[in-house]
């Protein structure tokens, strides 16, 4: 099983570490929140990343990834984008948006 942070980095794509740091900075500087609030936000992000890493049984994603080696490079990029979109949908369900 993949590390939850690696899974989150894969979902966020290029510059994932910077995006995570910016999100944490925005959360901590948005109001008069203390370090305890920041730790609570980080804990919630970690819980979501854990759920993302543990639920790798999406049949749509599995189908796309199994077809990927047989596709041209352009289509492989499209498959990567589709898998990333499915992962974002998963995140939205976890946030109950």
Short mmCIF file of N, CA and C in Angstrom, two decimals:
data_model
loop_
_atom_site.label_atom_id
_atom_site.label_comp_id
_atom_site.label_asym_id
_atom_site.label_seq_id
_atom_site.Cartn_x
_atom_site.Cartn_y
_atom_site.Cartn_z
N UNK A 1 0.84 -1.17 0.00
CA UNK A 1 0.00 0.00 0.00
C UNK A 1 0.89 1.24 0.00
N UNK A 2 0.49 2.22 -0.75
CA UNK A 2 1.28 3.45 -0.91
C UNK A 2 1.14 4.32 0.33
N UNK A 3 2.15 5.13 0.54
CA UNK A 3 2.14 6.10 1.62
C UNK A 3 1.04 7.12 1.33
N UNK A 4 0.23 7.51 2.31
CA UNK A 4 -0.86 8.46 2.07
C UNK A 4 -0.37 9.79 1.49
N UNK A 5 0.77 10.27 1.95
CA UNK A 5 1.28 11.53 1.42
C UNK A 5 1.68 11.37 -0.05
N UNK A 6 2.23 10.21 -0.41
CA UNK A 6 2.57 9.97 -1.81
C UNK A 6 1.30 9.93 -2.66
N UNK A 7 0.24 9.34 -2.11
CA UNK A 7 -1.03 9.31 -2.84
C UNK A 7 -1.57 10.72 -3.05
N UNK A 8 -1.48 11.54 -2.01
CA UNK A 8 -1.95 12.92 -2.12
C UNK A 8 -1.11 13.70 -3.12
N UNK A 9 0.21 13.48 -3.11
CA UNK A 9 1.09 14.15 -4.06
C UNK A 9 0.76 13.72 -5.49
N UNK A 10 0.43 12.44 -5.67
CA UNK A 10 0.06 11.96 -7.00
C UNK A 10 -1.22 12.60 -7.49
N UNK A 11 -2.14 12.82 -6.60
CA UNK A 11 -3.41 13.44 -6.97
C UNK A 11 -3.22 14.91 -7.33
N UNK A 12 -2.40 15.59 -6.57
CA UNK A 12 -2.20 17.02 -6.79
C UNK A 12 -1.31 17.32 -7.99
N UNK A 13 -0.52 16.36 -8.42
CA UNK A 13 0.30 16.54 -9.61
C UNK A 13 1.56 17.33 -9.33
N UNK A 14 2.04 18.04 -10.36
CA UNK A 14 3.29 18.78 -10.27
C UNK A 14 3.23 19.84 -9.18
N UNK A 15 4.31 19.98 -8.44
CA UNK A 15 4.39 20.99 -7.39
C UNK A 15 3.50 20.69 -6.20
N UNK A 16 3.24 19.40 -5.94
CA UNK A 16 2.33 19.02 -4.87
C UNK A 16 2.79 19.52 -3.51
N UNK A 17 4.08 19.40 -3.24
CA UNK A 17 4.59 19.83 -1.94
C UNK A 17 4.34 21.31 -1.71
N UNK A 18 4.55 22.12 -2.74
CA UNK A 18 4.30 23.56 -2.62
C UNK A 18 2.82 23.84 -2.41
N UNK A 19 1.96 23.10 -3.10
CA UNK A 19 0.52 23.28 -2.94
C UNK A 19 0.08 22.94 -1.53
N UNK A 20 0.64 21.86 -0.97
CA UNK A 20 0.28 21.48 0.40
C UNK A 20 0.76 22.54 1.39
N UNK A 21 2.00 23.00 1.22
CA UNK A 21 2.53 24.04 2.11
C UNK A 21 1.71 25.31 2.03
N UNK A 22 1.32 25.71 0.81
CA UNK A 22 0.50 26.92 0.65
C UNK A 22 -0.85 26.76 1.32
N UNK A 23 -1.45 25.57 1.19
CA UNK A 23 -2.75 25.33 1.81
C UNK A 23 -2.65 25.42 3.32
N UNK A 24 -1.60 24.83 3.88
CA UNK A 24 -1.41 24.88 5.33
C UNK A 24 -1.17 26.32 5.77
N UNK A 25 -0.37 27.07 5.01
CA UNK A 25 -0.13 28.47 5.37
C UNK A 25 -1.41 29.29 5.30
N UNK A 26 -2.24 29.06 4.29
CA UNK A 26 -3.50 29.80 4.18
C UNK A 26 -4.42 29.46 5.33
N UNK A 27 -4.46 28.18 5.70
CA UNK A 27 -5.32 27.78 6.81
C UNK A 27 -4.86 28.39 8.13
N UNK A 28 -3.56 28.44 8.31
CA UNK A 28 -3.05 28.95 9.59
C UNK A 28 -3.06 30.47 9.66
N UNK A 29 -2.97 31.16 8.53
CA UNK A 29 -2.94 32.62 8.57
C UNK A 29 -4.29 33.24 8.25
N UNK A 30 -5.30 32.45 7.94
CA UNK A 30 -6.60 32.98 7.55
C UNK A 30 -7.34 33.66 8.67
N UNK A 31 -7.09 33.25 9.90
CA UNK A 31 -7.77 33.85 11.04
C UNK A 31 -6.82 33.83 12.23
N UNK A 32 -7.36 34.07 13.39
CA UNK A 32 -6.54 34.04 14.60
C UNK A 32 -6.39 32.61 15.10
N UNK A 33 -6.13 31.69 14.20
CA UNK A 33 -6.01 30.30 14.61
C UNK A 33 -4.67 30.06 15.25
N UNK A 34 -4.67 29.17 16.18
CA UNK A 34 -3.44 28.85 16.87
C UNK A 34 -2.76 27.65 16.22
N UNK A 35 -1.65 27.28 16.77
CA UNK A 35 -0.93 26.12 16.26
C UNK A 35 -1.76 24.86 16.42
N UNK A 36 -2.58 24.82 17.44
CA UNK A 36 -3.45 23.67 17.68
C UNK A 36 -4.46 23.51 16.54
N UNK A 37 -5.01 24.62 16.07
CA UNK A 37 -5.94 24.57 14.94
C UNK A 37 -5.25 24.07 13.68
N UNK A 38 -4.02 24.52 13.47
CA UNK A 38 -3.25 24.07 12.31
C UNK A 38 -3.02 22.58 12.37
N UNK A 39 -2.70 22.09 13.56
CA UNK A 39 -2.48 20.66 13.72
C UNK A 39 -3.77 19.87 13.47
N UNK A 40 -4.89 20.45 13.85
CA UNK A 40 -6.18 19.80 13.60
C UNK A 40 -6.45 19.71 12.10
N UNK A 41 -6.16 20.79 11.37
CA UNK A 41 -6.33 20.77 9.92
C UNK A 41 -5.42 19.73 9.27
N UNK A 42 -4.17 19.69 9.72
CA UNK A 42 -3.24 18.70 9.19
C UNK A 42 -3.72 17.28 9.48
N UNK A 43 -4.28 17.09 10.65
CA UNK A 43 -4.81 15.77 11.01
C UNK A 43 -5.96 15.39 10.09
N UNK A 44 -6.82 16.34 9.79
CA UNK A 44 -7.94 16.08 8.88
C UNK A 44 -7.44 15.76 7.48
N UNK A 45 -6.42 16.47 7.01
CA UNK A 45 -5.85 16.21 5.69
C UNK A 45 -5.23 14.82 5.67
N UNK A 46 -4.55 14.45 6.75
CA UNK A 46 -3.94 13.12 6.82
C UNK A 46 -5.01 12.04 6.80
N UNK A 47 -6.12 12.26 7.52
CA UNK A 47 -7.21 11.28 7.51
C UNK A 47 -7.77 11.09 6.10
N UNK A 48 -7.93 12.17 5.37
CA UNK A 48 -8.44 12.09 4.00
C UNK A 48 -7.44 11.37 3.11
N UNK A 49 -6.16 11.67 3.28
CA UNK A 49 -5.13 10.99 2.49
C UNK A 49 -5.11 9.49 2.81
N UNK A 50 -5.32 9.14 4.08
CA UNK A 50 -5.38 7.72 4.46
C UNK A 50 -6.56 7.03 3.78
N UNK A 51 -7.70 7.70 3.76
CA UNK A 51 -8.87 7.12 3.11
C UNK A 51 -8.65 6.96 1.61
N UNK A 52 -7.97 7.95 1.01
CA UNK A 52 -7.68 7.86 -0.42
C UNK A 52 -6.77 6.68 -0.72
N UNK A 53 -5.77 6.47 0.11
CA UNK A 53 -4.81 5.39 -0.11
C UNK A 53 -5.45 4.02 0.13
N UNK A 54 -6.42 3.95 1.04
CA UNK A 54 -7.00 2.66 1.37
C UNK A 54 -8.11 2.24 0.41
N UNK A 55 -8.61 3.15 -0.40
CA UNK A 55 -9.73 2.81 -1.29
C UNK A 55 -9.27 2.77 -2.74
N UNK A 56 -8.38 1.83 -3.05
CA UNK A 56 -7.86 1.69 -4.41
C UNK A 56 -8.65 0.68 -5.21
N UNK A 57 -9.89 0.43 -4.85
CA UNK A 57 -10.66 -0.59 -5.53
C UNK A 57 -11.71 -0.01 -6.48
N UNK A 58 -11.47 1.15 -7.02
CA UNK A 58 -12.40 1.75 -7.96
C UNK A 58 -12.28 1.03 -9.30
N UNK A 59 -13.32 0.35 -9.74
CA UNK A 59 -13.23 -0.42 -11.00
C UNK A 59 -12.98 0.46 -12.22
N UNK A 60 -13.46 1.70 -12.21
CA UNK A 60 -13.22 2.59 -13.35
C UNK A 60 -11.74 2.92 -13.48
N UNK A 61 -11.12 3.22 -12.36
CA UNK A 61 -9.69 3.53 -12.37
C UNK A 61 -8.89 2.31 -12.77
N UNK A 62 -9.26 1.14 -12.23
CA UNK A 62 -8.55 -0.09 -12.57
C UNK A 62 -8.64 -0.39 -14.06
N UNK A 63 -9.81 -0.18 -14.66
CA UNK A 63 -9.98 -0.42 -16.09
C UNK A 63 -9.10 0.52 -16.91
N UNK A 64 -9.13 1.80 -16.57
CA UNK A 64 -8.32 2.77 -17.31
C UNK A 64 -6.84 2.46 -17.21
N UNK A 65 -6.40 2.12 -16.01
CA UNK A 65 -4.98 1.83 -15.83
C UNK A 65 -4.56 0.53 -16.52
N UNK A 66 -5.48 -0.41 -16.65
CA UNK A 66 -5.14 -1.66 -17.34
C UNK A 66 -5.07 -1.46 -18.86
N UNK A 67 -5.80 -0.48 -19.39
CA UNK A 67 -5.76 -0.19 -20.82
C UNK A 67 -4.60 0.71 -21.21
N UNK A 68 -4.06 1.44 -20.27
CA UNK A 68 -3.04 2.45 -20.55
C UNK A 68 -1.82 1.92 -21.32
N UNK A 69 -1.26 0.76 -21.00
CA UNK A 69 -0.06 0.32 -21.73
C UNK A 69 -0.30 0.06 -23.22
N UNK A 70 -1.54 -0.12 -23.61
CA UNK A 70 -1.87 -0.44 -25.00
C UNK A 70 -2.24 0.79 -25.82
N UNK A 71 -2.15 1.95 -25.23
CA UNK A 71 -2.55 3.19 -25.89
C UNK A 71 -1.33 4.00 -26.35
N UNK A 72 -1.60 4.88 -27.32
CA UNK A 72 -0.56 5.81 -27.76
C UNK A 72 -0.27 6.80 -26.64
N UNK A 73 0.85 7.49 -26.77
CA UNK A 73 1.29 8.41 -25.72
C UNK A 73 0.25 9.49 -25.42
N UNK A 74 -0.39 10.02 -26.47
CA UNK A 74 -1.39 11.07 -26.26
C UNK A 74 -2.58 10.53 -25.47
N UNK A 75 -2.99 9.33 -25.81
CA UNK A 75 -4.11 8.72 -25.09
C UNK A 75 -3.71 8.33 -23.66
N UNK A 76 -2.44 7.95 -23.47
CA UNK A 76 -1.98 7.64 -22.13
C UNK A 76 -2.07 8.88 -21.24
N UNK A 77 -1.76 10.03 -21.81
CA UNK A 77 -1.90 11.28 -21.06
C UNK A 77 -3.36 11.55 -20.72
N UNK A 78 -4.25 11.24 -21.65
CA UNK A 78 -5.68 11.42 -21.40
C UNK A 78 -6.15 10.49 -20.29
N UNK A 79 -5.63 9.27 -20.28
CA UNK A 79 -5.99 8.33 -19.23
C UNK A 79 -5.50 8.85 -17.88
N UNK A 80 -4.28 9.37 -17.85
CA UNK A 80 -3.76 9.95 -16.61
C UNK A 80 -4.66 11.07 -16.11
N UNK A 81 -5.13 11.91 -17.03
CA UNK A 81 -6.03 13.01 -16.65
C UNK A 81 -7.36 12.48 -16.13
N UNK A 82 -7.88 11.43 -16.76
CA UNK A 82 -9.15 10.85 -16.32
C UNK A 82 -9.01 10.23 -14.93
N UNK A 83 -7.91 9.56 -14.69
CA UNK A 83 -7.68 8.95 -13.37
C UNK A 83 -7.54 10.05 -12.32
N UNK A 84 -6.86 11.12 -12.66
CA UNK A 84 -6.72 12.25 -11.74
C UNK A 84 -8.08 12.86 -11.44
N UNK A 85 -8.93 12.97 -12.47
CA UNK A 85 -10.28 13.51 -12.27
C UNK A 85 -11.10 12.60 -11.34
N UNK A 86 -10.99 11.29 -11.54
CA UNK A 86 -11.70 10.35 -10.67
C UNK A 86 -11.22 10.48 -9.22
N UNK A 87 -9.93 10.72 -9.05
CA UNK A 87 -9.40 10.90 -7.70
C UNK A 87 -9.92 12.19 -7.07
N UNK A 88 -10.05 13.26 -7.87
CA UNK A 88 -10.63 14.50 -7.36
C UNK A 88 -12.09 14.28 -6.97
N UNK A 89 -12.81 13.49 -7.75
CA UNK A 89 -14.20 13.19 -7.40
C UNK A 89 -14.26 12.44 -6.07
N UNK A 90 -13.30 11.54 -5.86
CA UNK A 90 -13.22 10.81 -4.61
C UNK A 90 -13.00 11.78 -3.44
N UNK A 91 -12.11 12.73 -3.66
CA UNK A 91 -11.83 13.73 -2.61
C UNK A 91 -13.09 14.55 -2.32
N UNK A 92 -13.81 14.92 -3.36
CA UNK A 92 -15.05 15.70 -3.16
C UNK A 92 -16.06 14.91 -2.33
N UNK A 93 -16.15 13.61 -2.60
CA UNK A 93 -17.07 12.78 -1.80
C UNK A 93 -16.60 12.72 -0.35
N UNK A 94 -15.29 12.67 -0.12
CA UNK A 94 -14.78 12.63 1.26
C UNK A 94 -15.07 13.93 1.99
N UNK A 95 -15.02 15.05 1.27
CA UNK A 95 -15.33 16.34 1.87
C UNK A 95 -16.84 16.59 1.90
N UNK A 96 -17.60 15.71 1.23
CA UNK A 96 -19.06 15.81 1.15
C UNK A 96 -19.49 17.12 0.50
N UNK A 97 -18.84 17.44 -0.63
CA UNK A 97 -19.17 18.66 -1.37
C UNK A 97 -20.33 18.40 -2.31
#
